[in-house]
Structures are given as structure tokens and as C-alpha cells.
XYZ file of C-alpha atoms in Angstrom:
306
model
C 0.221 0.155 -0.146
C 1.802 3.519 -1.467
C 1.102 6.716 2.125
C 1.362 10.179 0.867
C 3.362 11.380 3.848
C 4.624 14.388 4.653
C 8.130 14.796 4.550
C 9.962 15.065 8.556
C 12.441 12.419 9.332
C 10.935 10.569 12.144
C 12.658 8.090 14.646
C 11.959 5.253 16.369
C 12.750 3.723 19.548
C 12.902 0.416 20.477
C 12.429 -2.407 18.438
C 10.496 -5.214 20.383
C 7.402 -7.311 20.173
C 5.466 -4.355 19.170
C 7.801 -1.942 17.897
C 9.274 -3.810 15.112
C 6.778 -4.512 13.375
C 5.432 -0.683 13.324
C 8.607 0.246 12.163
C 9.028 -2.542 9.589
C 5.512 -0.948 8.159
C 6.870 2.701 8.015
C 10.572 0.808 6.404
C 7.839 -0.483 3.495
C 6.357 3.024 3.030
C 9.798 4.700 3.003
C 9.445 7.324 5.424
C 12.452 8.530 6.370
C 12.841 6.133 9.053
C 15.932 6.066 11.654
C 16.186 3.459 14.356
C 17.271 2.961 17.638
C 17.149 -0.797 20.100
C 19.098 -1.184 23.130
C 20.021 -4.553 21.407
C 21.810 -3.866 18.123
C 21.377 -6.848 16.926
C 17.485 -6.177 17.105
C 17.771 -2.749 14.796
C 19.002 -5.579 11.602
C 16.128 -6.335 10.051
C 15.164 -2.357 10.173
C 18.861 -1.403 8.617
C 17.978 -4.155 5.772
C 14.188 -2.569 5.512
C 16.198 0.490 4.400
C 16.599 2.435 7.395
C 19.007 4.523 9.282
C 20.335 2.365 12.268
C 21.542 4.914 15.679
C 24.297 3.380 17.690
C 22.380 6.195 20.307
C 19.280 7.494 21.021
C 21.411 10.754 20.507
C 21.511 9.705 17.514
C 18.021 9.311 16.656
C 16.956 13.044 18.121
C 20.084 14.680 15.855
C 18.307 12.862 12.764
C 14.600 13.081 13.176
C 11.975 14.891 13.456
C 9.350 13.758 14.923
C 10.070 10.621 17.334
C 8.107 7.565 17.792
C 8.844 5.832 21.412
C 7.961 2.080 21.863
C 9.549 1.435 25.182
C 8.908 -1.555 27.542
C 7.650 0.957 30.858
C 7.810 4.100 31.953
C 11.174 3.647 33.575
C 13.099 2.324 30.778
C 11.539 5.520 28.878
C 13.205 7.769 31.278
C 16.544 6.039 31.222
C 16.400 6.628 27.287
C 15.318 9.919 27.148
C 17.988 10.569 30.143
C 15.293 12.375 31.705
C 16.114 15.129 34.760
C 19.476 15.409 32.851
C 20.077 18.388 30.599
C 20.309 15.843 27.754
C 16.571 15.356 28.274
C 16.313 18.920 26.402
C 18.886 18.678 24.588
C 16.960 15.908 22.493
C 13.025 16.814 23.035
C 14.305 21.004 22.020
C 12.423 21.335 18.745
C 10.956 18.087 18.348
C 7.842 16.265 18.600
C 7.677 12.980 20.944
C 4.724 10.633 20.409
C 4.091 8.310 23.361
C 3.271 5.123 21.950
C 3.317 2.603 24.837
C 1.770 2.202 27.828
C 2.550 4.020 30.778
C 0.239 5.423 33.951
C -2.386 8.454 32.924
C -0.190 10.334 35.470
C 3.733 9.499 33.975
C 2.680 10.366 30.546
C 1.398 14.161 31.587
C 4.116 14.475 34.312
C 6.151 13.717 30.429
C 4.081 16.501 28.457
C 4.840 19.072 30.420
C 8.752 18.248 30.357
C 8.827 18.577 27.364
C 6.752 21.129 26.269
C 9.481 22.943 29.633
C 11.875 21.982 27.221
C 10.644 23.513 24.337
C 9.624 20.395 22.611
C 5.514 19.117 21.747
C 4.134 16.149 22.661
C 1.685 13.278 21.313
C -0.336 10.579 23.611
C -0.606 7.412 20.731
C -0.495 4.277 22.085
C -2.452 1.237 19.951
C -4.840 -0.550 19.992
C -3.382 -4.793 19.017
C -1.034 -7.463 19.885
C 1.698 -8.302 17.403
C -0.372 -10.188 14.659
C -2.717 -6.517 14.046
C 1.269 -4.621 14.143
C 2.857 -7.098 11.354
C 0.027 -6.105 9.583
C -0.797 -2.817 9.989
C -4.318 -2.926 11.373
C -3.572 -1.369 14.917
C -5.857 1.378 16.492
C -4.389 4.506 17.598
C -5.486 6.182 20.529
C -4.171 10.633 19.922
C -4.096 13.448 22.757
C -2.260 16.582 23.072
C -2.538 20.054 21.538
C -4.643 19.612 18.679
C -2.266 21.344 15.607
C 0.550 19.002 16.709
C -2.093 16.312 16.764
C -2.947 16.372 13.024
C 0.227 17.552 12.099
C 0.780 13.695 13.782
C -1.896 11.434 12.533
C -1.028 10.943 9.019
C 2.186 9.874 9.831
C 0.428 7.082 11.613
C -1.011 5.012 8.667
C 1.195 2.772 7.569
C 1.009 1.665 10.861
C -2.842 1.431 12.547
C -6.163 1.267 9.699
C -7.361 4.458 12.105
C -6.462 6.701 14.923
C -8.970 8.147 17.239
C -8.980 11.738 18.585
C -9.462 11.646 21.990
C -9.191 15.050 23.453
C -6.337 16.521 26.022
C -3.160 13.937 27.632
C -3.820 12.062 29.426
C -7.452 11.055 27.530
C -5.342 8.275 24.884
C -3.914 6.467 28.060
C -7.061 5.981 29.817
C -9.047 5.251 26.456
C -6.240 2.009 26.419
C -6.569 1.022 30.036
C -10.823 1.153 29.088
C -9.709 -0.742 25.745
C -7.212 -3.668 27.627
C -9.217 -3.472 30.799
C -12.809 -5.451 28.229
C -9.053 -7.564 26.362
C -8.219 -9.028 29.248
C -11.927 -9.943 30.562
C -12.443 -11.139 27.282
C -9.919 -13.253 26.624
C -9.523 -14.835 29.802
C -13.665 -15.565 30.170
C -12.127 -17.241 26.278
C -9.731 -19.486 28.126
C -12.100 -20.978 31.050
C -14.803 -21.121 28.544
C -12.405 -23.740 26.368
C -10.509 -24.746 29.159
C -14.180 -25.783 30.251
C -14.796 -27.913 27.465
C -11.747 -29.846 26.818
C -12.373 -30.823 31.059
C -15.549 -32.248 29.702
C -14.070 -34.189 26.666
C -15.459 -31.468 23.834
C -14.064 -31.630 20.621
C -12.896 -27.976 20.544
C -12.920 -27.068 17.313
C -16.727 -27.369 17.446
C -17.339 -25.419 19.803
C -15.313 -23.031 18.500
C -17.334 -23.011 15.116
C -20.274 -22.342 17.575
C -18.216 -19.256 18.670
C -17.180 -17.772 15.363
C -20.874 -18.457 13.599
C -22.456 -15.999 16.719
C -22.694 -13.095 17.550
C -19.968 -13.448 20.414
C -17.279 -13.728 17.029
C -14.278 -11.475 16.747
C -10.611 -11.138 15.039
C -9.739 -11.523 19.000
C -11.459 -14.651 19.539
C -10.681 -16.368 16.308
C -7.021 -15.336 17.545
C -7.068 -16.251 20.501
C -9.166 -19.547 20.131
C -7.086 -21.559 17.618
C -3.919 -20.605 19.913
C -5.968 -22.182 22.840
C -6.837 -25.387 20.824
C -3.759 -25.502 19.760
C -2.265 -24.907 23.273
C 0.183 -22.292 20.966
C 1.609 -20.038 22.766
C 4.282 -18.047 21.224
C 3.848 -14.570 22.427
C 1.185 -12.025 20.411
C 0.853 -10.095 23.357
C 2.978 -11.771 27.063
C 1.841 -12.762 29.909
C 3.913 -10.403 31.377
C 2.571 -7.495 29.460
C -0.860 -7.633 30.051
C 0.219 -8.122 33.742
C 1.715 -5.005 33.587
C -1.073 -3.523 31.875
C -4.000 -5.062 34.755
C -1.776 -3.767 36.853
C -2.460 0.383 35.177
C -5.285 -0.479 34.526
C -6.125 -1.134 39.083
C -3.939 1.707 39.768
C -5.827 4.082 37.597
C -9.687 2.624 38.822
C -8.112 2.536 42.419
C -6.956 6.239 42.345
C -10.952 6.970 40.963
C -12.724 5.142 43.348
C -13.904 2.788 40.759
C -14.446 -0.654 41.171
C -12.889 -3.274 38.538
C -13.967 -6.415 40.226
C -13.858 -8.909 37.242
C -9.854 -7.394 36.805
C -9.232 -8.398 39.669
C -9.223 -11.734 39.539
C -7.689 -11.482 35.675
C -5.009 -10.210 38.140
C -4.713 -12.852 40.520
C -4.305 -14.962 37.444
C -2.294 -14.304 35.028
C 0.677 -13.606 38.243
C -0.945 -17.285 38.894
C 0.830 -17.943 35.387
C 3.227 -15.595 34.869
C 4.470 -17.615 38.730
C 3.961 -20.978 36.647
C 7.078 -19.300 34.244
C 5.346 -18.225 31.288
C 5.668 -14.651 31.986
C 6.869 -14.213 27.544
C 3.972 -16.634 26.517
C 0.823 -15.147 25.171
C -1.415 -14.099 27.219
C -3.330 -16.985 26.691
C -0.820 -19.079 28.179
C -3.222 -17.397 31.439
C -5.149 -21.172 31.019
C -2.287 -22.563 32.882
C -2.863 -20.898 35.832
C -7.030 -21.454 35.271
C -5.984 -25.465 34.675
C -3.422 -25.153 37.606
C -6.908 -24.164 40.354
C -8.659 -26.920 38.104
C -5.888 -29.715 39.648
C -5.483 -28.538 43.222
C -9.543 -27.992 43.097
C -9.444 -32.254 42.016
C -6.800 -32.552 44.635
C -9.003 -31.556 47.304
C -11.747 -33.969 46.114
C -9.742 -37.180 45.754
C -8.156 -35.994 49.246
C -11.473 -35.135 50.787
C -9.886 -32.320 52.167
């Protein structure tokens, strides 16, 4: 697919599970692109795709006008941007910083203030979707910030996102992302429990999935995660560790505003148990392992008359 994009140089920091396919879509659209990753070897696929590779974050800021940041969490972001040091101001002055990862809304609000104070511009642009939509350029971006800056950034996201949704001022985009992720987490956990129930009763999982996919509950997520659960394929699209971190951020935002989130609380325990069982890098569908472990414990209690 071809895009008519503004002629600006784009920088990209963070080539992880999501960042790599996102940056590859920019490169495929012939966007002038310079990338950096903490593990240099992971940047070679971008070099092969035509992007410049910087050896340091400073090298990205020296060569780019707009810098997209897709890093793991706020601690990593602060370290990479050298926030709190003179280098931070040197980096962001005259640049547009686009925060595409998932952090707390409060962190983003503080980062925006620091960027603006240093003479930069700031946009929140977290995305909805996992690695497969990222590979397909089918992510949905939520944008927040000053109107003129958001409108300047919006077309730059076209190679990565099939849709962009305006969410007002910061941290409106991240709050929207957390609301969407609350539904995603509880939905996938419910699907895992459903197929565990079916498996334990000796049902044909393909038949169960056929009923699900033929009915009103079918979705791209149910189709993808249903196949992964049926085939016990836990290659990561969104990892247990990542989902647990998202769960934590949503729970904190809920507590701060006095909002009850009872389903999320149950999910938090299950994802924590899955992580403790060694599935931290597996896909979020591996939450079924925690449910299986609870079934095993219940069977032991019943069998042993405890």
C-alpha cells in the first residue's frame, strides 16, 4: 500500500515485540526513518528494510524531527530519554515526541509537562492491537495532545494504523487505552476459561469454536486466541508479563478514581499465577495454565476429601 506522507524524518525508539513490525511498516512505506534499539542486533532487520540505524538515542534525535517511542515502561523511557538530566532538554527541544507505549496516565501527564518545558511537542498515541495487527498495519491509535500537533502527527501513523481516534487532551488517549485493555483482558480470560471447561468435559474444541465463530460473540480476538488455546500455541502476540503490567496500570487508575473493577481483580490473580508458573514470555492465552492449575488443586481436594 502506498501513502502520501509529509516529508519529515521519523525516529523510532524501541524494536520489541510491537515496535519491530510497526517500524517495518514505516520502512515499507518509504518513510525517511532512523531507528534505535537497546539490543543492536535487533535493529538489523530494519537496516535490511532500508532504515538508518543509530548507535544511540542521541543519534536518532540528531537525524529525526518526530520521534516515536515504543519502549517497555516508564522506567525505560526515562532512562532512554535521560529525563532529569541536561541531555533530556537537548534531545527533545524542537522535536515532537510521540509516546506510543502503555504507561500510567499520570506518568504521561508529567512527561508532557517536561517535554513542553524543554521546548518540544508531545503527543500520546498508544495503540490497540497485538503483534499480528502490528505486522498487518491494522493497529488502532488513540491520540491526545494539542490539536495542531496531533493533526500533524496523525498522517504519519497511517502505515502502522488502520484508524486513529482523537481523545482530547493528555492523558485521554492512555485512559482510553486502559479502558479498552480492561475489556480485552477480561474477554480473553473468559475465553480461556470457556475452552478449559469444554476440554475438561471432553468436548471437541473445533466444534465449540465453530459455534462461537458463527455467533454474535465472534471477533478477530476470539478467532485468534481461540485457535491458540485449542492448539496450545502460546507463541507471544501479547505476553503474560505485558498483560500483567497492563492489568496493574488499569487497577491503579481505577483505585485512584474510586472505580470498582472486580473482574479485573480476578484476572490480575490469574495472570500473576500464570507468570509464577513460568509463562511470563508466553502469549496471554497461557493464562489457561493458571486455570488448569486451579482445577488440579480442586481435583486434589475432592479426591483427597480435604
